[in-house]
PDB file of N, CA and C in Angstrom:
ATOM      1  N   UNK A   1    -137.882  10.008  99.658  1.00 46.00           N
ATOM      2  CA  UNK A   1    -138.009   8.668 100.204  1.00 46.00           C
ATOM      3  C   UNK A   1    -137.499   7.685  99.158  1.00 46.00           C
ATOM      4  N   UNK A   2    -136.687   6.762  99.608  1.00 49.00           N
ATOM      5  CA  UNK A   2    -136.130   5.782  98.690  1.00 49.00           C
ATOM      6  C   UNK A   2    -136.530   4.394  99.170  1.00 49.00           C
ATOM      7  N   UNK A   3    -137.152   3.642  98.313  1.00 48.00           N
ATOM      8  CA  UNK A   3    -137.573   2.284  98.650  1.00 48.00           C
ATOM      9  C   UNK A   3    -136.461   1.337  98.242  1.00 48.00           C
ATOM     10  N   UNK A   4    -135.891   0.660  99.213  1.00 53.00           N
ATOM     11  CA  UNK A   4    -134.797  -0.251  98.898  1.00 53.00           C
ATOM     12  C   UNK A   4    -135.124  -1.699  99.221  1.00 53.00           C
ATOM     13  N   UNK A   5    -136.351  -1.949  99.598  1.00 52.00           N
ATOM     14  CA  UNK A   5    -136.705  -3.334  99.898  1.00 52.00           C
ATOM     15  C   UNK A   5    -136.779  -4.139  98.599  1.00 52.00           C
ATOM     16  N   UNK A   6    -136.460  -5.394  98.709  1.00 54.00           N
ATOM     17  CA  UNK A   6    -136.465  -6.249  97.522  1.00 54.00           C
ATOM     18  C   UNK A   6    -137.885  -6.530  97.029  1.00 54.00           C
ATOM     19  N   UNK A   7    -138.883  -6.213  97.865  1.00 57.00           N
ATOM     20  CA  UNK A   7    -140.263  -6.473  97.475  1.00 57.00           C
ATOM     21  C   UNK A   7    -140.795  -5.420  96.503  1.00 57.00           C
ATOM     22  N   UNK A   8    -140.149  -4.250  96.443  1.00 72.00           N
ATOM     23  CA  UNK A   8    -140.674  -3.165  95.626  1.00 72.00           C
ATOM     24  C   UNK A   8    -139.631  -2.624  94.652  1.00 72.00           C
ATOM     25  N   UNK A   9    -139.117  -3.427  93.756  1.00 70.00           N
ATOM     26  CA  UNK A   9    -138.097  -2.912  92.827  1.00 70.00           C
ATOM     27  C   UNK A   9    -138.649  -1.877  91.850  1.00 70.00           C
ATOM     28  N   UNK A  10    -139.944  -1.950  91.564  1.00 76.00           N
ATOM     29  CA  UNK A  10    -140.517  -0.958  90.649  1.00 76.00           C
ATOM     30  C   UNK A  10    -140.537   0.425  91.299  1.00 76.00           C
ATOM     31  N   UNK A  11    -140.698   0.477  92.618  1.00 75.00           N
ATOM     32  CA  UNK A  11    -140.665   1.759  93.312  1.00 75.00           C
ATOM     33  C   UNK A  11    -139.264   2.348  93.326  1.00 75.00           C
ATOM     34  N   UNK A  12    -138.266   1.493  93.453  1.00 75.00           N
ATOM     35  CA  UNK A  12    -136.885   1.970  93.433  1.00 75.00           C
ATOM     36  C   UNK A  12    -136.612   2.648  92.098  1.00 75.00           C
ATOM     37  N   UNK A  13    -136.993   2.015  91.019  1.00 78.00           N
ATOM     38  CA  UNK A  13    -136.764   2.586  89.685  1.00 78.00           C
ATOM     39  C   UNK A  13    -137.560   3.875  89.504  1.00 78.00           C
ATOM     40  N   UNK A  14    -138.784   3.893  90.007  1.00 77.00           N
ATOM     41  CA  UNK A  14    -139.633   5.069  89.862  1.00 77.00           C
ATOM     42  C   UNK A  14    -139.014   6.277  90.574  1.00 77.00           C
ATOM     43  N   UNK A  15    -138.505   6.071  91.785  1.00 76.00           N
ATOM     44  CA  UNK A  15    -137.932   7.177  92.534  1.00 76.00           C
ATOM     45  C   UNK A  15    -136.566   7.581  92.000  1.00 76.00           C
ATOM     46  N   UNK A  16    -135.815   6.630  91.456  1.00 77.00           N
ATOM     47  CA  UNK A  16    -134.517   6.984  90.887  1.00 77.00           C
ATOM     48  C   UNK A  16    -134.682   7.878  89.660  1.00 77.00           C
ATOM     49  N   UNK A  17    -135.754   7.716  88.924  1.00 77.00           N
ATOM     50  CA  UNK A  17    -136.007   8.565  87.755  1.00 77.00           C
ATOM     51  C   UNK A  17    -136.310   9.999  88.168  1.00 77.00           C
ATOM     52  N   UNK A  18    -136.787  10.196  89.396  1.00 79.00           N
ATOM     53  CA  UNK A  18    -137.121  11.538  89.872  1.00 79.00           C
ATOM     54  C   UNK A  18    -135.896  12.320  90.346  1.00 79.00           C
ATOM     55  N   UNK A  19    -134.781  11.647  90.563  1.00 80.00           N
ATOM     56  CA  UNK A  19    -133.591  12.317  91.061  1.00 80.00           C
ATOM     57  C   UNK A  19    -133.056  13.286  90.021  1.00 80.00           C
ATOM     58  N   UNK A  20    -132.621  14.445  90.483  1.00 79.00           N
ATOM     59  CA  UNK A  20    -132.035  15.456  89.604  1.00 79.00           C
ATOM     60  C   UNK A  20    -130.629  15.731  90.086  1.00 79.00           C
ATOM     61  N   UNK A  21    -129.682  15.693  89.174  1.00 83.00           N
ATOM     62  CA  UNK A  21    -128.298  15.999  89.524  1.00 83.00           C
ATOM     63  C   UNK A  21    -128.022  17.436  89.116  1.00 83.00           C
ATOM     64  N   UNK A  22    -127.674  18.256  90.102  1.00 81.00           N
ATOM     65  CA  UNK A  22    -127.418  19.670  89.845  1.00 81.00           C
ATOM     66  C   UNK A  22    -126.021  19.813  89.255  1.00 81.00           C
ATOM     67  N   UNK A  23    -125.935  20.543  88.164  1.00 88.00           N
ATOM     68  CA  UNK A  23    -124.663  20.766  87.482  1.00 88.00           C
ATOM     69  C   UNK A  23    -124.273  22.233  87.603  1.00 88.00           C
ATOM     70  N   UNK A  24    -123.019  22.565  87.300  1.00 88.00           N
ATOM     71  CA  UNK A  24    -122.621  23.977  87.298  1.00 88.00           C
ATOM     72  C   UNK A  24    -123.469  24.826  86.338  1.00 88.00           C
ATOM     73  N   UNK A  25    -123.955  24.211  85.261  1.00 93.00           N
ATOM     74  CA  UNK A  25    -124.812  24.932  84.329  1.00 93.00           C
ATOM     75  C   UNK A  25    -126.129  25.338  84.994  1.00 93.00           C
ATOM     76  N   UNK A  26    -126.679  24.449  85.834  1.00 91.00           N
ATOM     77  CA  UNK A  26    -127.897  24.784  86.573  1.00 91.00           C
ATOM     78  C   UNK A  26    -127.654  26.018  87.441  1.00 91.00           C
ATOM     79  N   UNK A  27    -126.515  26.034  88.125  1.00 89.00           N
ATOM     80  CA  UNK A  27    -126.198  27.164  88.993  1.00 89.00           C
ATOM     81  C   UNK A  27    -126.105  28.456  88.196  1.00 89.00           C
ATOM     82  N   UNK A  28    -125.445  28.409  87.058  1.00 93.00           N
ATOM     83  CA  UNK A  28    -125.302  29.614  86.238  1.00 93.00           C
ATOM     84  C   UNK A  28    -126.660  30.096  85.728  1.00 93.00           C
ATOM     85  N   UNK A  29    -127.518  29.169  85.332  1.00 95.00           N
ATOM     86  CA  UNK A  29    -128.855  29.543  84.869  1.00 95.00           C
ATOM     87  C   UNK A  29    -129.668  30.183  85.994  1.00 95.00           C
ATOM     88  N   UNK A  30    -129.548  29.643  87.191  1.00 93.00           N
ATOM     89  CA  UNK A  30    -130.278  30.207  88.329  1.00 93.00           C
ATOM     90  C   UNK A  30    -129.782  31.611  88.648  1.00 93.00           C
ATOM     91  N   UNK A  31    -128.465  31.811  88.600  1.00 93.00           N
ATOM     92  CA  UNK A  31    -127.914  33.144  88.865  1.00 93.00           C
ATOM     93  C   UNK A  31    -128.391  34.147  87.821  1.00 93.00           C
ATOM     94  N   UNK A  32    -128.404  33.718  86.568  1.00 96.00           N
ATOM     95  CA  UNK A  32    -128.851  34.609  85.498  1.00 96.00           C
ATOM     96  C   UNK A  32    -130.330  34.956  85.683  1.00 96.00           C
ATOM     97  N   UNK A  33    -131.139  33.971  86.025  1.00 95.00           N
ATOM     98  CA  UNK A  33    -132.564  34.203  86.246  1.00 95.00           C
ATOM     99  C   UNK A  33    -132.786  35.168  87.410  1.00 95.00           C
ATOM    100  N   UNK A  34    -132.045  34.983  88.493  1.00 94.00           N
ATOM    101  CA  UNK A  34    -132.172  35.889  89.629  1.00 94.00           C
ATOM    102  C   UNK A  34    -131.787  37.311  89.241  1.00 94.00           C
ATOM    103  N   UNK A  35    -130.719  37.442  88.459  1.00 95.00           N
ATOM    104  CA  UNK A  35    -130.311  38.773  88.006  1.00 95.00           C
ATOM    105  C   UNK A  35    -131.401  39.418  87.149  1.00 95.00           C
ATOM    106  N   UNK A  36    -131.986  38.658  86.228  1.00 96.00           N
ATOM    107  CA  UNK A  36    -133.032  39.194  85.366  1.00 96.00           C
ATOM    108  C   UNK A  36    -134.268  39.614  86.161  1.00 96.00           C
ATOM    109  N   UNK A  37    -134.537  38.897  87.240  1.00 96.00           N
ATOM    110  CA  UNK A  37    -135.686  39.219  88.082  1.00 96.00           C
ATOM    111  C   UNK A  37    -135.372  40.336  89.067  1.00 96.00           C
ATOM    112  N   UNK A  38    -134.102  40.722  89.162  1.00 95.00           N
ATOM    113  CA  UNK A  38    -133.714  41.781  90.087  1.00 95.00           C
ATOM    114  C   UNK A  38    -133.587  41.323  91.524  1.00 95.00           C
ATOM    115  N   UNK A  39    -133.414  40.025  91.722  1.00 94.00           N
ATOM    116  CA  UNK A  39    -133.291  39.475  93.072  1.00 94.00           C
ATOM    117  C   UNK A  39    -131.812  39.473  93.455  1.00 94.00           C
ATOM    118  N   UNK A  40    -131.452  40.150  94.551  1.00 92.00           N
ATOM    119  CA  UNK A  40    -130.047  40.150  94.960  1.00 92.00           C
ATOM    120  C   UNK A  40    -129.653  38.789  95.536  1.00 92.00           C
ATOM    121  N   UNK A  41    -128.421  38.402  95.293  1.00 88.00           N
ATOM    122  CA  UNK A  41    -127.912  37.150  95.847  1.00 88.00           C
ATOM    123  C   UNK A  41    -126.411  37.287  96.034  1.00 88.00           C
ATOM    124  N   UNK A  42    -125.866  36.423  96.865  1.00 86.00           N
ATOM    125  CA  UNK A  42    -124.418  36.391  97.062  1.00 86.00           C
ATOM    126  C   UNK A  42    -123.936  34.973  96.821  1.00 86.00           C
ATOM    127  N   UNK A  43    -122.703  34.863  96.453  1.00 85.00           N
ATOM    128  CA  UNK A  43    -122.080  33.559  96.266  1.00 85.00           C
ATOM    129  C   UNK A  43    -121.029  33.375  97.351  1.00 85.00           C
ATOM    130  N   UNK A  44    -121.068  32.250  98.017  1.00 81.00           N
ATOM    131  CA  UNK A  44    -120.054  31.943  99.020  1.00 81.00           C
ATOM    132  C   UNK A  44    -119.527  30.544  98.746  1.00 81.00           C
ATOM    133  N   UNK A  45    -118.291  30.353  99.131  1.00 83.00           N
ATOM    134  CA  UNK A  45    -117.715  29.024  98.952  1.00 83.00           C
ATOM    135  C   UNK A  45    -118.227  28.103 100.050  1.00 83.00           C
ATOM    136  N   UNK A  46    -118.161  26.835  99.804  1.00 86.00           N
ATOM    137  CA  UNK A  46    -118.609  25.857 100.793  1.00 86.00           C
ATOM    138  C   UNK A  46    -117.774  25.961 102.057  1.00 86.00           C
ATOM    139  N   UNK A  47    -116.478  26.202 101.919  1.00 88.00           N
ATOM    140  CA  UNK A  47    -115.609  26.304 103.089  1.00 88.00           C
ATOM    141  C   UNK A  47    -116.013  27.491 103.955  1.00 88.00           C
ATOM    142  N   UNK A  48    -116.327  28.625 103.340  1.00 88.00           N
ATOM    143  CA  UNK A  48    -116.772  29.797 104.084  1.00 88.00           C
ATOM    144  C   UNK A  48    -118.054  29.485 104.842  1.00 88.00           C
ATOM    145  N   UNK A  49    -118.966  28.794 104.196  1.00 87.00           N
ATOM    146  CA  UNK A  49    -120.231  28.423 104.820  1.00 87.00           C
ATOM    147  C   UNK A  49    -119.990  27.507 106.024  1.00 87.00           C
ATOM    148  N   UNK A  50    -119.138  26.509 105.855  1.00 91.00           N
ATOM    149  CA  UNK A  50    -118.857  25.553 106.933  1.00 91.00           C
ATOM    150  C   UNK A  50    -118.208  26.262 108.121  1.00 91.00           C
ATOM    151  N   UNK A  51    -117.258  27.146 107.847  1.00 92.00           N
ATOM    152  CA  UNK A  51    -116.587  27.872 108.927  1.00 92.00           C
ATOM    153  C   UNK A  51    -117.589  28.699 109.717  1.00 92.00           C
ATOM    154  N   UNK A  52    -118.500  29.362 109.042  1.00 89.00           N
ATOM    155  CA  UNK A  52    -119.497  30.179 109.737  1.00 89.00           C
ATOM    156  C   UNK A  52    -120.474  29.334 110.535  1.00 89.00           C
ATOM    157  N   UNK A  53    -120.847  28.186 110.016  1.00 91.00           N
ATOM    158  CA  UNK A  53    -121.749  27.295 110.764  1.00 91.00           C
ATOM    159  C   UNK A  53    -121.058  26.803 112.032  1.00 91.00           C
ATOM    160  N   UNK A  54    -119.793  26.408 111.917  1.00 92.00           N
ATOM    161  CA  UNK A  54    -119.042  25.944 113.093  1.00 92.00           C
ATOM    162  C   UNK A  54    -118.921  27.065 114.120  1.00 92.00           C
ATOM    163  N   UNK A  55    -118.652  28.286 113.642  1.00 91.00           N
ATOM    164  CA  UNK A  55    -118.555  29.428 114.548  1.00 91.00           C
ATOM    165  C   UNK A  55    -119.877  29.641 115.278  1.00 91.00           C
ATOM    166  N   UNK A  56    -120.975  29.599 114.551  1.00 90.00           N
ATOM    167  CA  UNK A  56    -122.281  29.825 115.171  1.00 90.00           C
ATOM    168  C   UNK A  56    -122.615  28.739 116.185  1.00 90.00           C
ATOM    169  N   UNK A  57    -122.311  27.511 115.869  1.00 89.00           N
ATOM    170  CA  UNK A  57    -122.570  26.407 116.801  1.00 89.00           C
ATOM    171  C   UNK A  57    -121.725  26.575 118.056  1.00 89.00           C
ATOM    172  N   UNK A  58    -120.472  26.970 117.887  1.00 87.00           N
ATOM    173  CA  UNK A  58    -119.594  27.181 119.031  1.00 87.00           C
ATOM    174  C   UNK A  58    -120.143  28.277 119.930  1.00 87.00           C
ATOM    175  N   UNK A  59    -120.602  29.369 119.347  1.00 86.00           N
ATOM    176  CA  UNK A  59    -121.167  30.467 120.137  1.00 86.00           C
ATOM    177  C   UNK A  59    -122.392  29.990 120.909  1.00 86.00           C
ATOM    178  N   UNK A  60    -123.244  29.226 120.257  1.00 84.00           N
ATOM    179  CA  UNK A  60    -124.450  28.717 120.922  1.00 84.00           C
ATOM    180  C   UNK A  60    -124.078  27.805 122.078  1.00 84.00           C
ATOM    181  N   UNK A  61    -123.146  26.892 121.857  1.00 82.00           N
ATOM    182  CA  UNK A  61    -122.762  25.956 122.914  1.00 82.00           C
ATOM    183  C   UNK A  61    -122.105  26.679 124.079  1.00 82.00           C
ATOM    184  N   UNK A  62    -121.254  27.631 123.797  1.00 81.00           N
ATOM    185  CA  UNK A  62    -120.606  28.376 124.867  1.00 81.00           C
ATOM    186  C   UNK A  62    -121.613  29.201 125.651  1.00 81.00           C
ATOM    187  N   UNK A  63    -122.566  29.804 124.961  1.00 79.00           N
ATOM    188  CA  UNK A  63    -123.562  30.608 125.666  1.00 79.00           C
ATOM    189  C   UNK A  63    -124.458  29.725 126.531  1.00 79.00           C
ATOM    190  N   UNK A  64    -124.767  28.538 126.084  1.00 70.00           N
ATOM    191  CA  UNK A  64    -125.582  27.629 126.906  1.00 70.00           C
ATOM    192  C   UNK A  64    -124.822  27.197 128.148  1.00 70.00           C
ATOM    193  N   UNK A  65    -123.536  26.924 127.992  1.00 66.00           N
ATOM    194  CA  UNK A  65    -122.731  26.489 129.130  1.00 66.00           C
ATOM    195  C   UNK A  65    -122.648  27.619 130.153  1.00 66.00           C
ATOM    196  N   UNK A  66    -122.439  28.838 129.702  1.00 63.00           N
ATOM    197  CA  UNK A  66    -122.367  29.970 130.621  1.00 63.00           C
ATOM    198  C   UNK A  66    -123.707  30.222 131.283  1.00 63.00           C
ATOM    199  N   UNK A  67    -124.784  30.021 130.543  1.00 59.00           N
ATOM    200  CA  UNK A  67    -126.119  30.199 131.115  1.00 59.00           C
ATOM    201  C   UNK A  67    -126.324  29.221 132.263  1.00 59.00           C
ATOM    202  N   UNK A  68    -125.973  27.987 132.050  1.00 59.00           N
ATOM    203  CA  UNK A  68    -126.142  26.974 133.102  1.00 59.00           C
ATOM    204  C   UNK A  68    -125.275  27.318 134.313  1.00 59.00           C
ATOM    205  N   UNK A  69    -124.079  27.795 134.065  1.00 59.00           N
ATOM    206  CA  UNK A  69    -123.147  28.096 135.156  1.00 59.00           C
ATOM    207  C   UNK A  69    -123.688  29.197 136.057  1.00 59.00           C
ATOM    208  N   UNK A  70    -124.341  30.192 135.484  1.00 52.00           N
ATOM    209  CA  UNK A  70    -124.789  31.324 136.263  1.00 52.00           C
ATOM    210  C   UNK A  70    -126.215  31.186 136.798  1.00 52.00           C
ATOM    211  N   UNK A  71    -127.046  30.389 136.146  1.00 53.00           N
ATOM    212  CA  UNK A  71    -128.455  30.360 136.529  1.00 53.00           C
ATOM    213  C   UNK A  71    -128.930  29.004 137.026  1.00 53.00           C
ATOM    214  N   UNK A  72    -128.129  27.979 136.963  1.00 52.00           N
ATOM    215  CA  UNK A  72    -128.588  26.661 137.453  1.00 52.00           C
ATOM    216  C   UNK A  72    -127.783  26.191 138.627  1.00 52.00           C
TER     217      UNK A  72
END
């Protein structure tokens, strides 16, 4: 939650201090920690993730349209 009203500038500063910017170093540390703990993980590119999400949404929308066509 971010307070942007002019009445609460102290809240804006308080919440901005809580923000964390993830860096590539954070990612590498997390991967190393997962490996040490024996937790399997995979790395995928953002483009691969987006393509799969679009594919899944398309399948859902097409299946809903066909469902309506045959049963409604």
